[in-house]
Short mmCIF file of C-alpha atoms and ligand atoms in Angstrom, two decimals:
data_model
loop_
_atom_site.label_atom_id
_atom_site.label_comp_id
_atom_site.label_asym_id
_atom_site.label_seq_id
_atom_site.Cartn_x
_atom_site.Cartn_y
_atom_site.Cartn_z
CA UNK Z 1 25.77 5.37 -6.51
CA UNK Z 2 27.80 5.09 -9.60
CA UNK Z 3 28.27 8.08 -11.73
CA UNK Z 4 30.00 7.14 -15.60
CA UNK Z 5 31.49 10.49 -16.68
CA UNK Z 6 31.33 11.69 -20.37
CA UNK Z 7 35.01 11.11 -22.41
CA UNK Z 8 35.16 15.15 -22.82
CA UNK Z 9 34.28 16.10 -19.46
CA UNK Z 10 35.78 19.60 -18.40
CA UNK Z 11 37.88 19.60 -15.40
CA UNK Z 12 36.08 22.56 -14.44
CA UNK Z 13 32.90 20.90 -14.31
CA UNK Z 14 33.98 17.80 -12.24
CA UNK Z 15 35.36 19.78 -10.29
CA UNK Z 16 31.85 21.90 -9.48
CA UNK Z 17 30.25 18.35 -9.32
CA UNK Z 18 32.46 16.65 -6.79
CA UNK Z 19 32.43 20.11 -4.76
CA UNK Z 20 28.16 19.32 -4.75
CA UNK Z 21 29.30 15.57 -2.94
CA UNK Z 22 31.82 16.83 -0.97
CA UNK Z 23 29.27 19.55 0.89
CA UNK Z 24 26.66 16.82 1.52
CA UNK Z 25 29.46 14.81 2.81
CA UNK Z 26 29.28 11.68 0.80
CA UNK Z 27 32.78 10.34 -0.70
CA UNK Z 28 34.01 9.73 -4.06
CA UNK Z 29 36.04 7.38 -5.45
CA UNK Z 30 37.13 7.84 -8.83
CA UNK Z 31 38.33 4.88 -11.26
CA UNK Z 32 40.49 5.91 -13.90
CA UNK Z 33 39.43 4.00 -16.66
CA UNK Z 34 40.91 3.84 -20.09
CA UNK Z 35 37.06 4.75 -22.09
CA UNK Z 36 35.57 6.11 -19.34
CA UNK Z 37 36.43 7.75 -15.80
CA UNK Z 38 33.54 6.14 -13.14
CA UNK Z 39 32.83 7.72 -9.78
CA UNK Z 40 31.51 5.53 -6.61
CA UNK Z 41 29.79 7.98 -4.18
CA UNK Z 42 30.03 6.81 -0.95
CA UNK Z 43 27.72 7.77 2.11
CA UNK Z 44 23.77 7.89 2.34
CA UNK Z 45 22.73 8.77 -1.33
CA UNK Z 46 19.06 9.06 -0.14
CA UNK Z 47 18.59 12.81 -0.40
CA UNK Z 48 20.45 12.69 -3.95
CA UNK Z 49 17.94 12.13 -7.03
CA UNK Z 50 19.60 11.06 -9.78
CA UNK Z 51 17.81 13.00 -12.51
CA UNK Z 52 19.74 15.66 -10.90
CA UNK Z 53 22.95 14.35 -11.49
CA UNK Z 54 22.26 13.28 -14.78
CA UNK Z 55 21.24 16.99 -15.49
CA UNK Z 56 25.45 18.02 -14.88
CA UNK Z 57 26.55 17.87 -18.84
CA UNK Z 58 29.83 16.10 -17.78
CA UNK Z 59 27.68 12.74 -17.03
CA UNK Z 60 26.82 10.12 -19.20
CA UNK Z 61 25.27 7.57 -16.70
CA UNK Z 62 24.18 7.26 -13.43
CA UNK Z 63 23.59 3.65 -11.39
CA UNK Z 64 22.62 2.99 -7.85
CA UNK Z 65 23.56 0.51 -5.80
CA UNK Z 66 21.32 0.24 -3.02
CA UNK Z 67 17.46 1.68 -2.74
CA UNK Z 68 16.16 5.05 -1.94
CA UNK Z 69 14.19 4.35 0.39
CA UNK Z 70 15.89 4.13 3.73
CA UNK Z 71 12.82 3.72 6.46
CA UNK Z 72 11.30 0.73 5.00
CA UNK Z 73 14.63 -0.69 3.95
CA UNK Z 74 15.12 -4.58 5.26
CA UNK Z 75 18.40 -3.75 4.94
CA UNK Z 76 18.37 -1.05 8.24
CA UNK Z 77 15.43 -2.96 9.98
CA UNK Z 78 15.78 -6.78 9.11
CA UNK Z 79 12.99 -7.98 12.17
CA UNK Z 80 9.42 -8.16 10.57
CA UNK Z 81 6.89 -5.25 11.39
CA UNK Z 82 4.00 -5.93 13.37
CA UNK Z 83 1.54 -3.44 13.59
CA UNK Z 84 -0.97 -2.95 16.30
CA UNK Z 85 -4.66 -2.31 14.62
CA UNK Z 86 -6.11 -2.11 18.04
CA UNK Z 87 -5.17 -5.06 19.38
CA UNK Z 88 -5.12 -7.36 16.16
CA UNK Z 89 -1.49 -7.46 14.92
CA UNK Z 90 -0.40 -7.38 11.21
CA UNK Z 91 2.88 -8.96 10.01
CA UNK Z 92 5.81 -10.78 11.40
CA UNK Z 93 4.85 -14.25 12.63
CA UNK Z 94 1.35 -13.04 13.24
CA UNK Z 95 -1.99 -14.73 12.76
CA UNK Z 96 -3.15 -14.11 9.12
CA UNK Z 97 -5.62 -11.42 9.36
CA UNK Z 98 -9.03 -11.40 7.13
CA UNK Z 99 -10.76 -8.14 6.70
CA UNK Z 100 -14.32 -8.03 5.46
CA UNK Z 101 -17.23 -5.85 5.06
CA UNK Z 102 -19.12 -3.71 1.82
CA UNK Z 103 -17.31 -1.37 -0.22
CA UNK Z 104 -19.36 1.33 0.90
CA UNK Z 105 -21.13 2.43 3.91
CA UNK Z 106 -24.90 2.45 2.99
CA UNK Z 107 -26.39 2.64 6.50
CA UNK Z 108 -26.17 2.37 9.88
CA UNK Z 109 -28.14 -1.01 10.04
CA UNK Z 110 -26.42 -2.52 7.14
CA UNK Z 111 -22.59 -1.92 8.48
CA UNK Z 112 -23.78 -3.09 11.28
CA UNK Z 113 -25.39 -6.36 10.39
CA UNK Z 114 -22.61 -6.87 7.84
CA UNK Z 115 -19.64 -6.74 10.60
CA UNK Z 116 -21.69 -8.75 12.66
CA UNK Z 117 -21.53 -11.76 9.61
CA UNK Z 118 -18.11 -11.09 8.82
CA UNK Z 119 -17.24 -12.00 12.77
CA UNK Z 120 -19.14 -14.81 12.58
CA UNK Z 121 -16.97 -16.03 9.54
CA UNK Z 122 -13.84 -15.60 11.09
CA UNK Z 123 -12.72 -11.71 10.40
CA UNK Z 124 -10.88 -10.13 12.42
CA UNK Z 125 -11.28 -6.25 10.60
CA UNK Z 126 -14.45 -4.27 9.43
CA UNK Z 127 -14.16 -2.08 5.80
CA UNK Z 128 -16.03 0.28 4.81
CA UNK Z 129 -15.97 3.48 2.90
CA UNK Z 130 -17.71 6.26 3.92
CA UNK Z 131 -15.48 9.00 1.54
CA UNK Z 132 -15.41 6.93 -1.90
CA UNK Z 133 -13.26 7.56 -4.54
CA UNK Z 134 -15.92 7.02 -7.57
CA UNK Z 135 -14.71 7.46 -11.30
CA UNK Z 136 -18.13 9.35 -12.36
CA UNK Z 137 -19.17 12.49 -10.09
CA UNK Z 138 -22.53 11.20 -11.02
CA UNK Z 139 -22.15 7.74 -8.80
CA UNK Z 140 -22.83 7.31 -5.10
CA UNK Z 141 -19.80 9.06 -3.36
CA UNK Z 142 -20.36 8.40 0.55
CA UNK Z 143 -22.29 9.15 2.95
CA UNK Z 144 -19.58 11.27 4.37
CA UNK Z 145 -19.06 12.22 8.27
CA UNK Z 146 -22.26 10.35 9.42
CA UNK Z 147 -20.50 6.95 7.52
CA UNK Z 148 -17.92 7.39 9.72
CA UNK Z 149 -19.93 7.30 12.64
CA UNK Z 150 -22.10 4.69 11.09
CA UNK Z 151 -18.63 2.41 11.18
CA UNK Z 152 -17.60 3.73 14.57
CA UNK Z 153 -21.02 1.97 15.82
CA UNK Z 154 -20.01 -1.27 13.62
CA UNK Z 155 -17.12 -1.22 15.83
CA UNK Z 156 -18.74 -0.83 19.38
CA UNK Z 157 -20.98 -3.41 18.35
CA UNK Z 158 -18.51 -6.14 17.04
CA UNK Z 159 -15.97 -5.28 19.30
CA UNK Z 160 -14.01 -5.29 15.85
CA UNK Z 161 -11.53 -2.80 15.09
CA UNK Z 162 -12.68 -0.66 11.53
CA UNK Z 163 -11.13 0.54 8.37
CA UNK Z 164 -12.12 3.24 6.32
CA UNK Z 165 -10.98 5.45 3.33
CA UNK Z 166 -9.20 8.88 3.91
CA UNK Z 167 -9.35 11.07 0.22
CA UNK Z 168 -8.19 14.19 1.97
CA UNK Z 169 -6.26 15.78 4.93
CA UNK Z 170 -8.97 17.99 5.67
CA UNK Z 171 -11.18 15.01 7.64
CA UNK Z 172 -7.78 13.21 9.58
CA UNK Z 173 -9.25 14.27 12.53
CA UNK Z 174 -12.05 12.34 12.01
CA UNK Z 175 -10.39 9.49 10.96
CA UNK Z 176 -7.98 10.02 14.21
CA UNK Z 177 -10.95 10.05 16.40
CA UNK Z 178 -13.23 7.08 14.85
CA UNK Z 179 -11.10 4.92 12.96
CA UNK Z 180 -8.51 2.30 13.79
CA UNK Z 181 -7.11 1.62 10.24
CA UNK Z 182 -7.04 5.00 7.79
CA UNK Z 183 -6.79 3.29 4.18
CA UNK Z 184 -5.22 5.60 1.93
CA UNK Z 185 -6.66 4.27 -1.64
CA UNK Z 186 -5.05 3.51 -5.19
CA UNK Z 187 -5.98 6.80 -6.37
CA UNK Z 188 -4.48 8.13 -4.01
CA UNK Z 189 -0.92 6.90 -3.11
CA UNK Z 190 1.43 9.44 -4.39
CA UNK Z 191 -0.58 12.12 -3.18
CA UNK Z 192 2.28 13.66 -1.09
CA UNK Z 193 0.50 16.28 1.26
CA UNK Z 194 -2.01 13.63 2.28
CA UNK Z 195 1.02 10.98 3.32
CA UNK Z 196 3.10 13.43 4.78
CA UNK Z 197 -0.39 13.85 6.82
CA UNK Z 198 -1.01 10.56 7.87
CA UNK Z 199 2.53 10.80 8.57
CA UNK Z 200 1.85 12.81 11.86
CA UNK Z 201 -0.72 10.86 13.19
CA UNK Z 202 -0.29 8.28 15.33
CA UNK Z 203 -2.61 5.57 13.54
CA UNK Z 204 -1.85 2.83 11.45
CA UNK Z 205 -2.35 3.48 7.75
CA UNK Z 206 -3.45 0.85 5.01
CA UNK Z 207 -1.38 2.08 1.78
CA UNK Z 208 -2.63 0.63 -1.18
CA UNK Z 209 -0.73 -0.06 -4.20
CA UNK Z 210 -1.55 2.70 -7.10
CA UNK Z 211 -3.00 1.46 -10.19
CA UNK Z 212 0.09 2.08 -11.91
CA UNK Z 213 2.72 2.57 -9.94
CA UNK Z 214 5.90 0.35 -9.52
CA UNK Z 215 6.88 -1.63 -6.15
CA UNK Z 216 9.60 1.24 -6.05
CA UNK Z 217 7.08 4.10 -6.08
CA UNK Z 218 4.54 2.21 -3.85
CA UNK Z 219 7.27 1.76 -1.57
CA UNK Z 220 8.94 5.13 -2.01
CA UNK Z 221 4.96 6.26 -0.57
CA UNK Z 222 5.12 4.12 2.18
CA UNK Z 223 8.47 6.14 3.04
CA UNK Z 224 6.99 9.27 2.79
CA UNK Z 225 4.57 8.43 5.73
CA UNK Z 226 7.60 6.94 7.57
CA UNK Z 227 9.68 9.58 7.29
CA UNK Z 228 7.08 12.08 8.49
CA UNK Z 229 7.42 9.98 11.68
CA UNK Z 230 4.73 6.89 11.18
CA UNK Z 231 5.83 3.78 10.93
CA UNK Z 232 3.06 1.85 11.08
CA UNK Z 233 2.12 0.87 7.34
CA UNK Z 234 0.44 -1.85 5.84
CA UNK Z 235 1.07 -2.29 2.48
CA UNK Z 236 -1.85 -3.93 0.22
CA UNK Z 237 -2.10 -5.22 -3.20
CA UNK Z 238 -4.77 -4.47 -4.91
CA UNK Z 239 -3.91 -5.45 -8.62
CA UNK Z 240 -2.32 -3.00 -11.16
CA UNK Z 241 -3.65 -1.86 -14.57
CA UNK Z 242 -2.32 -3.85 -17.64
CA UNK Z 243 -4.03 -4.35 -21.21
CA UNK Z 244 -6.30 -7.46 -20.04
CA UNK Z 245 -9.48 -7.03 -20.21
CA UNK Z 246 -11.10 -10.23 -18.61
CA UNK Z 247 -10.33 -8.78 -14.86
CA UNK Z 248 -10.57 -5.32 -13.55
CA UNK Z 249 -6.93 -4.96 -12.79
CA UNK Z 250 -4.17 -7.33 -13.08
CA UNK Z 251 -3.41 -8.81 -9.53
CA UNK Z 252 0.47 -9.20 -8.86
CA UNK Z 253 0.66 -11.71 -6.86
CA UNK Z 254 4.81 -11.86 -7.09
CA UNK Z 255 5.37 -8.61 -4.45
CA UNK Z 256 4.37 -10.26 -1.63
CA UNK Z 257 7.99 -12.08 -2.00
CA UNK Z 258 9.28 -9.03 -3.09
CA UNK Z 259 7.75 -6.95 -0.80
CA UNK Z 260 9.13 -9.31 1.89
CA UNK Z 261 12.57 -9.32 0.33
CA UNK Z 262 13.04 -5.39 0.18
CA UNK Z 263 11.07 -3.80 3.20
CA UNK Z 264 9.79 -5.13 7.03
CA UNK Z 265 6.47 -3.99 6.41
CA UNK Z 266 3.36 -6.02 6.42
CA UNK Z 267 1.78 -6.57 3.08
CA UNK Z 268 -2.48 -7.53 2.48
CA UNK Z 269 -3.66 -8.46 -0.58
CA UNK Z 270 -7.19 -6.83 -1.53
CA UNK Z 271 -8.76 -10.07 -4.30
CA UNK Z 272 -11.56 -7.83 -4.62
CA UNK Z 273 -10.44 -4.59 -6.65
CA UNK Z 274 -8.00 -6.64 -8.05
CA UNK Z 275 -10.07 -9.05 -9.89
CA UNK Z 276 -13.44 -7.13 -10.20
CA UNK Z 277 -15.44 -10.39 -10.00
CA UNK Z 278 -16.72 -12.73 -6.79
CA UNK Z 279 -16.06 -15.79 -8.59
CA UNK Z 280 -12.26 -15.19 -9.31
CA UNK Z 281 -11.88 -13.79 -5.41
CA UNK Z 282 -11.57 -17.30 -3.72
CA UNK Z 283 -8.57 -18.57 -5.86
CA UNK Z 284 -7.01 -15.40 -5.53
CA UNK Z 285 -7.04 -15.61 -1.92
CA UNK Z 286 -5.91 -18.88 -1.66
CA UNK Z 287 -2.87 -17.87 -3.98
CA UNK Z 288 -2.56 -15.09 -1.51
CA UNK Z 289 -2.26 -16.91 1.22
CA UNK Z 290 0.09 -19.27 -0.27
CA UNK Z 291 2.46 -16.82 -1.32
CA UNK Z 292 2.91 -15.35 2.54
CA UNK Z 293 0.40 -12.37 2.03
CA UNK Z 294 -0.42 -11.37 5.87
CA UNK Z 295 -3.65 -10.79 5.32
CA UNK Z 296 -6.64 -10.22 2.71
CA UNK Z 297 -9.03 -7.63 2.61
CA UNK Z 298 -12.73 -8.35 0.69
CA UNK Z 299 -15.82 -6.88 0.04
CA UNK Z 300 -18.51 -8.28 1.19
CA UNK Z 301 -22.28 -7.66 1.09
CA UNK Z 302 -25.42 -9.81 2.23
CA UNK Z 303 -27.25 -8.70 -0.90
CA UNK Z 304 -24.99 -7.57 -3.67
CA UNK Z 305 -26.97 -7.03 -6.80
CA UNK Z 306 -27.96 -4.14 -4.29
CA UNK Z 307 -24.85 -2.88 -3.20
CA UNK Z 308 -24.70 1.03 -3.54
CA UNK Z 309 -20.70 0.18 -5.13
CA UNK Z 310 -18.57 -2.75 -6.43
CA UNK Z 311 -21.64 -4.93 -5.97
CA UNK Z 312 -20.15 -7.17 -8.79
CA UNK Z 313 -16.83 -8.54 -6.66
CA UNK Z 314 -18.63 -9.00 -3.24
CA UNK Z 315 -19.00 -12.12 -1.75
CA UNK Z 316 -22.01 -13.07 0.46
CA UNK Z 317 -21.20 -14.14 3.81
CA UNK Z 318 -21.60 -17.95 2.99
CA UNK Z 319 -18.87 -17.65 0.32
CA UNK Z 320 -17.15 -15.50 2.90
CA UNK Z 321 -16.71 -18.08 5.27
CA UNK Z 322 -15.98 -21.03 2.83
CA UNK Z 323 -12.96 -19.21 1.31
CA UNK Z 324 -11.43 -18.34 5.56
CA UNK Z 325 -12.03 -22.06 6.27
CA UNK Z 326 -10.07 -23.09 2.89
CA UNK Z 327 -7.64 -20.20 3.22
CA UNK Z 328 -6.70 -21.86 6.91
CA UNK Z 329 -5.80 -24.80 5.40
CA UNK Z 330 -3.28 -23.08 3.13
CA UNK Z 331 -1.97 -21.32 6.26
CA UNK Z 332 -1.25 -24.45 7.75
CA UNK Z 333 0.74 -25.46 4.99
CA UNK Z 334 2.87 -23.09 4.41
CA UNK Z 335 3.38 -22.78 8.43
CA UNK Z 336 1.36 -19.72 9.30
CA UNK Z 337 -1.72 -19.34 11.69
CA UNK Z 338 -5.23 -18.09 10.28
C1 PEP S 1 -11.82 0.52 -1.90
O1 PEP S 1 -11.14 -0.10 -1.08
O2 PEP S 1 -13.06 0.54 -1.87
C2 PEP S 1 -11.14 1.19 -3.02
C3 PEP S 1 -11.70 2.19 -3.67
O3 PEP S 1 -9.94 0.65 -3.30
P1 PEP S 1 -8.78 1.08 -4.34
O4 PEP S 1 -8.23 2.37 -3.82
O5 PEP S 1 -7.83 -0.07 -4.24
O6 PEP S 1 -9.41 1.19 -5.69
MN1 MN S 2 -14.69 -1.00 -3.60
#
């Protein structure tokens, strides 16, 4: 961290500041300069925020030099992480993993017919929600507890492993008990309690990238469940809001090299909630897979026009499993498995 002191900087009040460094035992190195006197702080400037320094009336400027997240760091950790979603792994060298299945639980017959077509396509995961986060209180919102179970049968009877929304501490033992995957959702990702939660669990979480929130902040989430001792995350992509209008949400295709880059953590991308629209969701996915993503997550549904949510960027099975068998040859390309 660099600190630029003002010109008219009291002694006194250095002197309380570099006091504040030396109890949390970090260093400082001053430069003399003939404008300006600059500080390097030297030691692990994770706990400091730097709003706080800049609040000390002696400081004009304050730079850091490396990121504050620690945990997901490549930096710390430079081997890929794989996580284990019983028994399919996510990341590293890993098979490219396809998750499929409707945006919301409707019933028990339906989850159950839909994970059985998205196996027969090729995907490896089961989605559904049973707890939806819905912009209108007036719109379906779940069936709740008996969704869960609904997906828990989806599993026994696909042998797939399931993933499934979590909106609020209050049901993790639910999700501990029933689901292999606990997706926390856009809406959701700097909701602090509820990561700090899924921190203590020992599942893998899905953490999907808020609607507008930077890589940092996304990132800065996934440390918060990290540092609360899980460190199996999955990041996913799931497009960001910008001023177009001709998709639901912008998708960002340039953080899976970033993402890669800066942290060890798997990242999915979800072409469904980031385009809004079926017909856009194959090109996205190819782009996807082209770009390293380790996996995609989409919403599918045998009859869409009747889906009880998000009916409009489902796929049907048959487009389903056209876009795996094109996606594999884009894996092959660009030297992955699918
Ligand atoms: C979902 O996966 O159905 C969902 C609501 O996603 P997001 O949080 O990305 O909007
Ligand atoms: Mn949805």
């Amino acid at each position: 961290m660099i600190i630029t002191m003002k010109k008219d900087a009291s002694a006194k009040e250095l002197e309380r500041l570099r006091e504040g460094f030396d109890e949390k035992g970090l260093r400082v190195n001053v430069i003399e300069g003939e404008e300006y006197n600059v500080w390097g702080i030297v030691g692990d400037t994770a706990h400091i925020n730097d709003r706080d320094i800049l609040a000390n009336r002696c400081v004009a400027n304050v730079q850091r030099v490396s990121a504050p997240y620690k945990l997901a760091n490549r930096m710390f950790h430079p081997e890929d992480t794989v996580v284990d979603v019983g028994g399919v792994k996510v990341g590293g060298t890993s098979p490219i993993v396809v998750i499929g299945g409707p945006c919301s639980v409707e019933n028990r017959d339906m989850i159950c017919r839909i994970g059985e077509e998205v196996r027969e396509c090729g995907a490896q995961m089961i989605r559904g929600g049973a707890y939806k986060p819905r912009t209108s209180p007036y719109a379906f919102q779940g069936l709740g507890y008996e969704g869960i179970l609904d997906m828990a049968e989806a599993r026994n009877r696909t042998g797939l492993p399931i993933v499934s929304e979590l909106m609020s501490a209050d049901k993790i033992d639910e999700f501990v008990e029933n689901v292999d995957l606990i997706q926390i959702g856009a809406r959701n990702m700097q909701n602090f309690d509820l990561l700090k939660a899924v921190g203590h669990v020992n599942k893998p979480i899905l953490l999907k990238r808020g609607m507008s929130a930077t890589i940092e902040e996304w990132i800065m989430s996934a440390e918060y469940i990290m540092a609360s001792g899980n460190p199996n995350v999955i990041l996913c992509e799931r497009g960001i809001r910008t001023f177009e209008k001709y998709t639901r949400n912008t998708m960002d295709l340039a953080v899976v090299p970033i993402i890669k880059e800066r942290t060890h953590l798997p990242i999915i991308i979800d072409p469904s909630h980031a385009t809004g629209d079926w017909k856009l969701i194959e090109s996205v996915s190819l782009a996807a897979v082209a770009a390293g993503a380790d996996g995609l997550i989409i919403e599918v549904h045998d009859h869409p026009d009747q889906a009880w949510s998000d009916g409009a960027q489902c796929l049907k099975p048959e487009k389903f499993q056209e876009l795996i068998r094109k996606c594999r040859k884009v894996a092959e390309a660009v030297g992955r498995q699918m």
